[in-house]
XYZ file of C-alpha atoms in Angstrom:
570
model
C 0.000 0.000 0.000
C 0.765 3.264 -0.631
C 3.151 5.244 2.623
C 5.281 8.196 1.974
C 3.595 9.917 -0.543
C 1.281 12.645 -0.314
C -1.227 11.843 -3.086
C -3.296 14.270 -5.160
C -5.970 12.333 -4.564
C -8.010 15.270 -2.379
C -8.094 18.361 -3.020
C -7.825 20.631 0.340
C -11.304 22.452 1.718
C -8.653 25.632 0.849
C -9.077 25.181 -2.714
C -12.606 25.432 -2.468
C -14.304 29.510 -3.520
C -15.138 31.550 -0.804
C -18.816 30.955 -1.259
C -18.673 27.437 -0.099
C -18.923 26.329 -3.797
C -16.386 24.785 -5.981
C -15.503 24.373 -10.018
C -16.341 20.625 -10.281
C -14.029 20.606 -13.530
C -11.033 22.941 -11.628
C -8.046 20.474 -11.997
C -5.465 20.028 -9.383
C -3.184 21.941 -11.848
C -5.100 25.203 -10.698
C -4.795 24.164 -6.602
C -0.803 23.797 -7.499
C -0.154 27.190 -9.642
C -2.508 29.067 -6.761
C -0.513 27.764 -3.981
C 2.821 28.413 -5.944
C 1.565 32.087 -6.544
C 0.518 32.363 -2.610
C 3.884 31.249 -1.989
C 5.582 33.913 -4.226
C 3.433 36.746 -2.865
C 4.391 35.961 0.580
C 8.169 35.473 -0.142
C 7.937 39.403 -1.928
C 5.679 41.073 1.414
C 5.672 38.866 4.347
C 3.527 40.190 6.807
C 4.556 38.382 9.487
C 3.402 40.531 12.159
C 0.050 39.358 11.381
C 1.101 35.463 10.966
C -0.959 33.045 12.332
C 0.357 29.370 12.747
C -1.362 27.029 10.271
C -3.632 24.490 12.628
C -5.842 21.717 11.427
C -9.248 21.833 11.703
C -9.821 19.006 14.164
C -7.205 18.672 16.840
C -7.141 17.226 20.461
C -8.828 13.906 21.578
C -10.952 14.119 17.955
C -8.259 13.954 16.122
C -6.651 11.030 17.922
C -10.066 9.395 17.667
C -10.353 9.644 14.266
C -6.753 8.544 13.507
C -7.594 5.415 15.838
C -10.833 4.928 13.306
C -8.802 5.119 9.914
C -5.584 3.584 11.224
C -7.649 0.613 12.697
C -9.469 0.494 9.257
C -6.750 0.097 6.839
C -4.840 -2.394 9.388
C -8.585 -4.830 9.092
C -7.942 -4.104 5.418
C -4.572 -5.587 5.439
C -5.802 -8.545 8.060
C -8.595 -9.527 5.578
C -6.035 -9.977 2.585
C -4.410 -13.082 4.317
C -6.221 -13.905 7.155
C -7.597 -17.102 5.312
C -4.491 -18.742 4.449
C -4.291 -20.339 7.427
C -8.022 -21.493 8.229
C -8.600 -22.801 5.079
C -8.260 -26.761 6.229
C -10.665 -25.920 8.930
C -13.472 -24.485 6.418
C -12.739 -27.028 4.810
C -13.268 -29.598 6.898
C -17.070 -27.456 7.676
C -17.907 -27.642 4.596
C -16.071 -29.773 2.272
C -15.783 -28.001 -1.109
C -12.293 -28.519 -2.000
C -13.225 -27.310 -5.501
C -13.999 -24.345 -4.085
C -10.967 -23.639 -1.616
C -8.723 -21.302 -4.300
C -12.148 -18.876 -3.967
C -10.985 -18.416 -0.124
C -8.719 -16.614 -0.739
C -9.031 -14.905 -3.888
C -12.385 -13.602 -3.198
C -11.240 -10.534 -0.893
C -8.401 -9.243 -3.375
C -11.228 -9.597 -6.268
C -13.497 -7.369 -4.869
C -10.912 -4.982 -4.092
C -9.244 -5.273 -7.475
C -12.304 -5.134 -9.438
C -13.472 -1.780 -7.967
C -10.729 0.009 -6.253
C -10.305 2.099 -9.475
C -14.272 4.014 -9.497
C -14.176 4.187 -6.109
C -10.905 5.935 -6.106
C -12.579 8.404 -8.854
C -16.033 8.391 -6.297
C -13.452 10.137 -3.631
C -12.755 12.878 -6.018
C -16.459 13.260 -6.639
C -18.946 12.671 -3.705
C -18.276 13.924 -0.245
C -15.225 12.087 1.243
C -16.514 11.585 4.823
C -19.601 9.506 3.900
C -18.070 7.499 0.762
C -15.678 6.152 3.591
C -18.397 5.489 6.344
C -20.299 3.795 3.219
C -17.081 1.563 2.692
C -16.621 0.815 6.421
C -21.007 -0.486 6.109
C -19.805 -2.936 3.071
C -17.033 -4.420 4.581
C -18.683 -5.055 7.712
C -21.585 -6.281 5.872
C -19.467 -8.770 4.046
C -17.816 -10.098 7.249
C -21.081 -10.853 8.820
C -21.632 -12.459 5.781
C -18.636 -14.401 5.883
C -18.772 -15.762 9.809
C -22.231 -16.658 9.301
C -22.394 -18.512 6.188
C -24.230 -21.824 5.913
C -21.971 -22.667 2.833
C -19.225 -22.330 0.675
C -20.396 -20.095 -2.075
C -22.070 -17.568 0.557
C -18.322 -17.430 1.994
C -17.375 -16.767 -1.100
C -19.986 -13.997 -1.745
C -19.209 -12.504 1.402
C -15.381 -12.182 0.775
C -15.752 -10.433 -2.549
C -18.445 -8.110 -0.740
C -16.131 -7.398 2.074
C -13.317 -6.916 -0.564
C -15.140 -4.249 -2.102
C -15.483 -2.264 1.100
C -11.469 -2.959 1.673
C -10.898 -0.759 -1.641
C -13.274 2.144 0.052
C -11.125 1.968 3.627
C -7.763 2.310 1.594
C -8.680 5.123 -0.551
C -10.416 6.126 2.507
C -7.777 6.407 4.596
C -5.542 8.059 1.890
C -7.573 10.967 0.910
C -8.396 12.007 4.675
C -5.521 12.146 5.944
C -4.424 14.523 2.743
C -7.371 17.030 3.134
C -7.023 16.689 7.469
C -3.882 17.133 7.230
C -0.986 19.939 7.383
C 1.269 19.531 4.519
C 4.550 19.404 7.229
C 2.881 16.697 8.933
C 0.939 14.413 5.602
C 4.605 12.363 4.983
C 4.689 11.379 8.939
C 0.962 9.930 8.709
C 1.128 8.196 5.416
C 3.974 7.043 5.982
C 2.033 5.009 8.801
C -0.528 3.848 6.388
C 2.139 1.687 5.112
C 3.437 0.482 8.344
C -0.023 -0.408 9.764
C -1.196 -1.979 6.493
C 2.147 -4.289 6.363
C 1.051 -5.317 10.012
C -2.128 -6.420 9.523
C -1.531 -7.960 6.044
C 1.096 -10.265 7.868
C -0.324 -10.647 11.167
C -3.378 -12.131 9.008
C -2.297 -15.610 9.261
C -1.335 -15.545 12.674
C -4.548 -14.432 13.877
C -6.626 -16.581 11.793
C -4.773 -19.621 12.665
C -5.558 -18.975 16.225
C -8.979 -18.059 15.803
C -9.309 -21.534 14.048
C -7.625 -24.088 16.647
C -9.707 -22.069 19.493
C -13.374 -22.960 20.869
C -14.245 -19.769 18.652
C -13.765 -21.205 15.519
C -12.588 -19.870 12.458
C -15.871 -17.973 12.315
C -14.150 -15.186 14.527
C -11.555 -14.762 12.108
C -14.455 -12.217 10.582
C -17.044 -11.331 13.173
C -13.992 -9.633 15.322
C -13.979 -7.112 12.252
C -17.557 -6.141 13.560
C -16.490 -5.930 17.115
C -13.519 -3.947 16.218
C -15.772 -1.433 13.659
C -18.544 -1.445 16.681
C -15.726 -0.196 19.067
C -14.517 2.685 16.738
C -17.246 3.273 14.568
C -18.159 6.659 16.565
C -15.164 7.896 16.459
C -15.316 8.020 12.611
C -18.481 10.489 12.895
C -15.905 13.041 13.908
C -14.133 13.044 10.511
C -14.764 16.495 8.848
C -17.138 16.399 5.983
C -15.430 17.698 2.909
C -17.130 17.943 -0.875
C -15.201 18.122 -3.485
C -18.274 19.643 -5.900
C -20.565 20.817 -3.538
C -22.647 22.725 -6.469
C -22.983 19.322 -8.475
C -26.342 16.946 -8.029
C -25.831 13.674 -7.333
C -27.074 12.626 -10.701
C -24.327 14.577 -12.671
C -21.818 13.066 -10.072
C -22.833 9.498 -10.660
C -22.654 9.939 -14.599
C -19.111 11.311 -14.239
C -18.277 7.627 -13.075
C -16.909 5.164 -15.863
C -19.485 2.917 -15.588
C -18.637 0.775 -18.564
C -15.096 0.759 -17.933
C -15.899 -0.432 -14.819
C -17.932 -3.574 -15.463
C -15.398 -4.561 -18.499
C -12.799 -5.016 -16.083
C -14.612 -6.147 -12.756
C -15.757 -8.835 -15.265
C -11.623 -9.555 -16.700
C -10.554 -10.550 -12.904
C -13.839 -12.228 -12.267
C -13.702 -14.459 -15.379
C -9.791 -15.277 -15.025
C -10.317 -16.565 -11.094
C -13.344 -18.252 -12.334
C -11.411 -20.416 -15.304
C -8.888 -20.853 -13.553
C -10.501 -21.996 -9.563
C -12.492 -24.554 -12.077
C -10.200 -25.610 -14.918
C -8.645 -28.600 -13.961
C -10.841 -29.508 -10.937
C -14.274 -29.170 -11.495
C -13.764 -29.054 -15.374
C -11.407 -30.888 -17.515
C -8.486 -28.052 -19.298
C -10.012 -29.696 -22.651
C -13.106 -28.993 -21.580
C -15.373 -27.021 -24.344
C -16.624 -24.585 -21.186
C -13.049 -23.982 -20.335
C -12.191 -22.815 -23.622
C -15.326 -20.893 -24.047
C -14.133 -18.900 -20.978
C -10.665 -18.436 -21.959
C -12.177 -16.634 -24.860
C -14.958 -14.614 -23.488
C -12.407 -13.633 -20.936
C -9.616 -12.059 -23.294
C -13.131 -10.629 -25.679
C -13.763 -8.282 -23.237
C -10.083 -7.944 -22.021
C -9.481 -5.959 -25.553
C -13.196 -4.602 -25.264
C -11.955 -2.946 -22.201
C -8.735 -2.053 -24.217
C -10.697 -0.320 -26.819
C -13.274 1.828 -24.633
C -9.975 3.211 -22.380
C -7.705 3.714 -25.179
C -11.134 6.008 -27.591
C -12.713 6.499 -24.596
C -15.934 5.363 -25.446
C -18.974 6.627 -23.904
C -16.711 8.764 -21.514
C -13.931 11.144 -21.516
C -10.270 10.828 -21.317
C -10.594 12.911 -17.794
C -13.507 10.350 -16.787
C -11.810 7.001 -18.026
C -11.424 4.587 -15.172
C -7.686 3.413 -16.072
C -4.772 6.078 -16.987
C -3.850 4.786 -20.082
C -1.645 7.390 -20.994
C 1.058 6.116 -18.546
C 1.672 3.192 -20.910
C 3.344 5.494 -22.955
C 6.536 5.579 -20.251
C 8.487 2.751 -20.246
C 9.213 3.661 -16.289
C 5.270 3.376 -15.191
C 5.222 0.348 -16.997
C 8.316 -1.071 -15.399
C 7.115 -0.414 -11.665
C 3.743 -1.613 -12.490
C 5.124 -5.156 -13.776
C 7.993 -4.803 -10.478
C 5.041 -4.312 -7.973
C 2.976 -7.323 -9.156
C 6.283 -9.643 -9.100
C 7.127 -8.162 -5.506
C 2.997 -8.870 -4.396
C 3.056 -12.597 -6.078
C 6.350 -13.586 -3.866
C 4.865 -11.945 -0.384
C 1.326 -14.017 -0.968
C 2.533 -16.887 -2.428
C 4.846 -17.378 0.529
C 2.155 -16.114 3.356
C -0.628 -18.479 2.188
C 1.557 -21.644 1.108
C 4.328 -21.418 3.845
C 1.571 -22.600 7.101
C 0.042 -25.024 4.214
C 3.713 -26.786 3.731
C 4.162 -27.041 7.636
C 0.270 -28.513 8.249
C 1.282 -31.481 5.523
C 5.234 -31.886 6.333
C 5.465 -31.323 10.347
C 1.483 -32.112 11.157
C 1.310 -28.664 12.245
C -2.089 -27.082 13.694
C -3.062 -23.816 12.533
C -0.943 -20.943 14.544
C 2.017 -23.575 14.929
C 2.213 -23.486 11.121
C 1.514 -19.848 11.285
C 4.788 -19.241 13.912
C 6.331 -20.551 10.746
C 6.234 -17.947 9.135
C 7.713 -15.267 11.736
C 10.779 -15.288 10.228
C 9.363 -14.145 6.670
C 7.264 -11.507 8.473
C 9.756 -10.295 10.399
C 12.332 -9.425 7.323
C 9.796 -8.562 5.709
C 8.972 -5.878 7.348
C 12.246 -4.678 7.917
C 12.994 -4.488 4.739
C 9.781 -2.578 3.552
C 10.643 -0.091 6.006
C 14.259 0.346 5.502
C 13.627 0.567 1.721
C 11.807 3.708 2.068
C 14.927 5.287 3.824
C 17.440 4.077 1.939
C 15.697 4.966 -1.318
C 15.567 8.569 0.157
C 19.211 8.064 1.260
C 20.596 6.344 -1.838
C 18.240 7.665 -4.501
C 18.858 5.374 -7.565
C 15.624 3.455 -6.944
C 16.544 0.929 -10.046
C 19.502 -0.643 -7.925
C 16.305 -2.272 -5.363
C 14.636 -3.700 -8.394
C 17.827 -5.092 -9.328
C 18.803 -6.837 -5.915
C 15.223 -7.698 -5.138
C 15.051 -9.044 -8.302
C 18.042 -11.323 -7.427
C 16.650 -12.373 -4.312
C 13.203 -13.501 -5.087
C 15.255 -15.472 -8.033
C 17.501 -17.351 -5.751
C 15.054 -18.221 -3.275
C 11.865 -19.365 -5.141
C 14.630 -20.988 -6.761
C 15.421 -22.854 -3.199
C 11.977 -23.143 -2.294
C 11.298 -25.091 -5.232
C 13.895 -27.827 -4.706
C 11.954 -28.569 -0.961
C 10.682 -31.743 -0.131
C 8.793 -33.815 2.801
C 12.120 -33.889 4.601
C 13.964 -30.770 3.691
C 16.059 -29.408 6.742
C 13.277 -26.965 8.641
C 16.054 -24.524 9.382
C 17.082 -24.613 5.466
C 13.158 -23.907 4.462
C 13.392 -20.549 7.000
C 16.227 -19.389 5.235
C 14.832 -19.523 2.049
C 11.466 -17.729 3.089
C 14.234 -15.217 4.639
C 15.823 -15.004 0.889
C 12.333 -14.106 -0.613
C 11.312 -11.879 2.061
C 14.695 -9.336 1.526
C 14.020 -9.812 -2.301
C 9.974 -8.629 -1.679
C 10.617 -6.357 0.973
C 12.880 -4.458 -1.165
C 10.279 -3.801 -4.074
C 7.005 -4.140 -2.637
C 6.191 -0.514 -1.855
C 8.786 1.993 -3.238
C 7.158 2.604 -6.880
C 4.725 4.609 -4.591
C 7.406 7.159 -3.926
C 8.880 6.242 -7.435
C 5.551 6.649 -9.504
C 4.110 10.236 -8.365
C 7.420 11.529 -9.050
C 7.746 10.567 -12.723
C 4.064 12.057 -13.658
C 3.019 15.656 -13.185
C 1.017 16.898 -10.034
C -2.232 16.519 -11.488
C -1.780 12.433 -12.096
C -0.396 11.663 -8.890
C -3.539 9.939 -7.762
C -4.069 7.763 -10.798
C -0.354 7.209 -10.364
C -0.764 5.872 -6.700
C -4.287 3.887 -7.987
C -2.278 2.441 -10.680
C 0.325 1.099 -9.063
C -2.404 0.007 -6.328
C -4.047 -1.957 -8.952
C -0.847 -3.662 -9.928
C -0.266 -4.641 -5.916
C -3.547 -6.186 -5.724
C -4.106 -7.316 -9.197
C -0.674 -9.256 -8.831
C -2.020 -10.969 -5.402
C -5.393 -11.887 -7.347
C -3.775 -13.440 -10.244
C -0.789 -15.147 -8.044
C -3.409 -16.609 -5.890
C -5.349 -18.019 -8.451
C -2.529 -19.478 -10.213
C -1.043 -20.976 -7.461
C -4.435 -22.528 -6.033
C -4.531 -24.435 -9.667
C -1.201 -25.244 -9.879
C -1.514 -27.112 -6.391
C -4.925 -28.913 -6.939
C -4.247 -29.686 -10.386
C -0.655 -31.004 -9.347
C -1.491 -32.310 -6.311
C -5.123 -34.278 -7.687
C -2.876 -35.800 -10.220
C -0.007 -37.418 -8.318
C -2.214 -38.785 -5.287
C -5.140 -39.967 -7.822
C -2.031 -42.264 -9.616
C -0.890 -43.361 -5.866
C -4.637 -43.371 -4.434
C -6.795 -44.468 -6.347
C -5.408 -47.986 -7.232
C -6.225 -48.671 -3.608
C -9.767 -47.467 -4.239
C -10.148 -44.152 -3.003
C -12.343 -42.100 -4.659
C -11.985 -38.412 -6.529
C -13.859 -36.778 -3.731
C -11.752 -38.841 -1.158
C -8.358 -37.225 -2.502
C -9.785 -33.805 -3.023
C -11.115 -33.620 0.573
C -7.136 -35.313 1.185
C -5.432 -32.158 -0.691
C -7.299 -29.465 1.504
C -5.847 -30.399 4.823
C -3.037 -33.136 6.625
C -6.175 -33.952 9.187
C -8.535 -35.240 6.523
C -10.009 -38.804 7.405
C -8.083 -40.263 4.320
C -4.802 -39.097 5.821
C -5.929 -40.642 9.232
C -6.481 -44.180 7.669
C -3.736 -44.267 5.693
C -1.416 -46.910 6.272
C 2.011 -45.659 7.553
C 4.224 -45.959 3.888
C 1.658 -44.400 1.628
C 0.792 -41.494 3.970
C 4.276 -40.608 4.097
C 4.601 -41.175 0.191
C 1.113 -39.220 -0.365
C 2.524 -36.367 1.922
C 6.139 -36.167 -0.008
C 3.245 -35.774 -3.101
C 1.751 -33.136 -1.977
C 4.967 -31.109 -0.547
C 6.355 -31.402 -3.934
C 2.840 -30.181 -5.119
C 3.406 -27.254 -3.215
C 6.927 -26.327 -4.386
C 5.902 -26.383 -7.657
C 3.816 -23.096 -6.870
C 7.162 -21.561 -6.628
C 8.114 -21.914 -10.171
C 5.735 -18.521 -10.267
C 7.614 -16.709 -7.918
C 10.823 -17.770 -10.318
C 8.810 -16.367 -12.934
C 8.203 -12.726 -10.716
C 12.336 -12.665 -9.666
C 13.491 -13.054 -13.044
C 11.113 -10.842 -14.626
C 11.968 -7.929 -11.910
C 15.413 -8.645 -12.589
C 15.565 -7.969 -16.245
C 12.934 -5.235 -16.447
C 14.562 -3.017 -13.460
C 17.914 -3.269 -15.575
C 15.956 -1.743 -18.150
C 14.575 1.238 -16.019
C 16.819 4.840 -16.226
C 20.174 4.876 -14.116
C 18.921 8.068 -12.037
C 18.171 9.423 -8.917
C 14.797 9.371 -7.439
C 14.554 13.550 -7.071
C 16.880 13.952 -9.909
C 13.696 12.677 -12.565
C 11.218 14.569 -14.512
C 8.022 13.809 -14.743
C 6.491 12.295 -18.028
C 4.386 14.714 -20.281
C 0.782 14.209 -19.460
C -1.207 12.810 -22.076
């Protein structure tokens, strides 16, 4: 997520006319050449026996209460991206729809992917305050959802619903603390949207794992976003209200959306988890419905292509994605960078506790211990990144060496078996987590700084969408590389004995399945060396990511971070 940057994203109440009112079409261009003349005017006749120190407009306990709201918001944001990869055996074992399980976790990142560009456009339209109560109301909505679901495909409903929300407490958060803020003190506060973010995104599996071996059951791994929003939820009414076209009905506001945009590529993610989750394990690859949606899938990919690119039944302003920044070779760079740095972070979080459950018979927050020392450099390294990019400046040399790192240890992590060395498999997590750490959020300082003022929030939603998109589309990759690996080895071991398809499917979700149990001694062991190697496999993607960084950030400009110019608008 974003951290350092101050994005454009809101415009300040200042820039609004003295009437109350505002120009609804009055670019940030306008906000920036006023405050430069301001600036000008007071550097040629100070008055500074008049000066009055610049204050916000909520201070005090208000202000601390509504930090606690937003903070608390985007770390449940971060929680919910990987809280279920480590109570996915135990909904499993509730429900028994192994055909289902990639869906568990893709369905939050989907949600957020799919819409996280209009409602990032809805920010600079309707009035902030109530967009981002109205995000906090879907996400909680889809929790409830989610803890009380009678089955798997309301789960799965309820996690793209609450994903959804998650796009409108990010953005949220973002554009609040820009227009409550003083610009002296923005950096300091976003730069804590970052830090809290990381937390919860890796403290995810922790808490879900625990939430699933208590009495609570893995329900609580979503109604405790309800408790938490119930707790804080008042302190959110204190937020300032703030309108960025106060003059404008909603009508005209809602038409300024890119509705058609939108749907064309809510319905590009939606169809690529969907061929994928099914191809291979409910469907056959061969499969003439398979095919079909392969095709309809990459129809509207270049129908969505067409509409952004002539701006079809919208403007250039209005279109949903900022196609003009495929015409610099750096924003394309740091998009493909941040996607390689988000497939290594997931593909480790959620697969890491699943490798310990099958090789060590862990339970769920033993296996999720496991992956401490990942989370730990992790973080470190996200952090430290940010200063030494400001220190060092030449922000290609992190693509470079995270590049290098993600190569060398997916390229480990791929060689691990049943009885790899446990000490050998944290080192290599350790290896990937230096490589990601290094690249996973620095093209937000990097990408506002190569595009003029006016595009630095589509520059911070675009590289969002890359983030996120990359954790959707690693997730669902990975979950059919594993069942489709994994259903294929154990079905030549298994079902010569006469186990059936179900039987090996419900065996592939979790070590505690009853087929495990009743396994005689040798095949267990030789059906759980299966299924480790099942899981390595997953890492040939996060070879994939390293090498890819590697070469493209060669390719980016040897310069300094502050030294760049930005790329002509389009």
């Amino acid at each position: 997520m974003a951290s350092a940057q101050d994005p454009a994203t809101a415009q300040h109440p200042a820039s609004q006319n003295s009437n109350g009112s505002s120009d609804p079409r009055k670019s940030l261009d306008g906000v920036v050449e006023k405050e430069e003349e301001r600036k000008e005017e007071e550097l040629i006749s100070p008055d500074t026996s008049d000066a009055q120190p610049e204050t916000r407009a909520v201070t005090g306990w208000k202000w601390i209460l509504i930090c606690a709201g937003l903070y608390c918001a985007i770390f449940l944001y971060g929680l919910d991206n990987t809280i279920a990869a480590d109570i996915q055996s135990a909904i499993l074992e509730t429900y028994g729809d192994v055909g289902q399980l990639a869906w568990i976790g893709t369905g939050f990142p989907l949600g957020s992917v799919a819409t996280i560009l209009p409602v990032g456009k809805a920010y600079g339209i309707f009035n902030a305050k109530w967009v981002h109560l109205g995000s906090v109301l879907v996400f909680c909505v889809g929790s409830a959802v989610c803890g009380a679901t009678p089955n798997m495909s309301a789960l799965i409903v309820g996690r793209v619903i609450a994903g959804v929300g998650g796009a409108g407490l990010y953005l949220g958060m973002l554009n609040l603390i820009a227009i409550n803020t003083l610009e002296k003190e923005r950096p300091a506060y976003m730069g804590g949207t970052g830090v809290i973010w990381g937390a919860g995104t890796i403290l995810g599996p922790v808490i879900g794992g625990a939430f699933a071996d208590s009495s609570a059951t893995w329900r609580w791994a979503f109604y405790i976003n309800l408790v938490i929003f119930g707790v804080l939820l008042p302190a959110l009414f204190y937020i300032p209200s703030f309108n960025p076209q106060p003059g404008v009905s909603p009508v005209i506001k809602l038409k300024e959306l890119d509705w058609i945009g939108t749907a064309l590529i809510a319905g590009v993610y939606t169809l690529f988890v969907v061929v994928l989750t099914l191809g291979g394990v409910e469907w056959a690859w061969s499969d003439g419905r398979t095919i079909a949606l392969f095709v309809v899938c990459g129809v509207i990919l270049l129908l969505f292509m067409a509409q952004q690119f002539f701006a079809i039944l919208t403007t250039p302003e209005r279109r949903i994605f900022p196609i003009h920044f495929l015409k610099s070779r750096t924003m394309i760079i740091l998009y493909a960078c941040t996607a390689c740095g988000s497939t290594a972070m997931f593909t480790v979080i959620y697969y890491i506790p699943l490798l310990f459950q099958f090789s060590r018979g862990d339970n769920g927050i033993e296996s999720a211990v496991r992956l401490l020392p990942f989370i730990i450099v992790l973080s470190f390294f996200i952090m430290a990144s940010g200063q030494l990019l400001g220190l060092f400046g030449y922000y290609m040399v992190f693509y470079l060496v995270g590049g290098a790192f993600l190569l060398i240890g997916a390229s480990l992590m791929f060689t691990v078996r049943a009885g790899t060395n446990i000490g050998a498999v944290y080192g290599y997590e350790v290896l990937i987590a230096i490589g990601a750490g290094l690249i996973a959020q620095i093209a937000y300082s990097v990408g506002p700084s190569k595009v003029p003022p006016q595009d630095m929030a589509a520059a911070i939603g675009y590289m969002n969408v890359a983030q996120i998109g990359g954790l959707l589309i690693a997730l669902a990759i990975s979950g059919a590389v594993f069942q489709n690996i994994a259903f294929h080895d154990l079905n030549r071991l298994l079902s010569p004995l006469g186990h059936s398809a179900q039987e090996i499917h419900g065996a592939i979700a979790g070590s505690q399945s009853s087929l495990f149990v009743n396994l005689p001694s040798d095949v267990r062991d030789t059906a759980i060396e299966l299924i480790v190697k099942s899981i390595s496999s997953i890492y040939a993607l996060v070879i994939a990511a390293g090498a890819l960084c590697f070469v493209t950030g060669a390719l980016l400009k040897r310069e300094k971070l502050y030294d760049s110019k930005p790329v002509a608008a389009a």
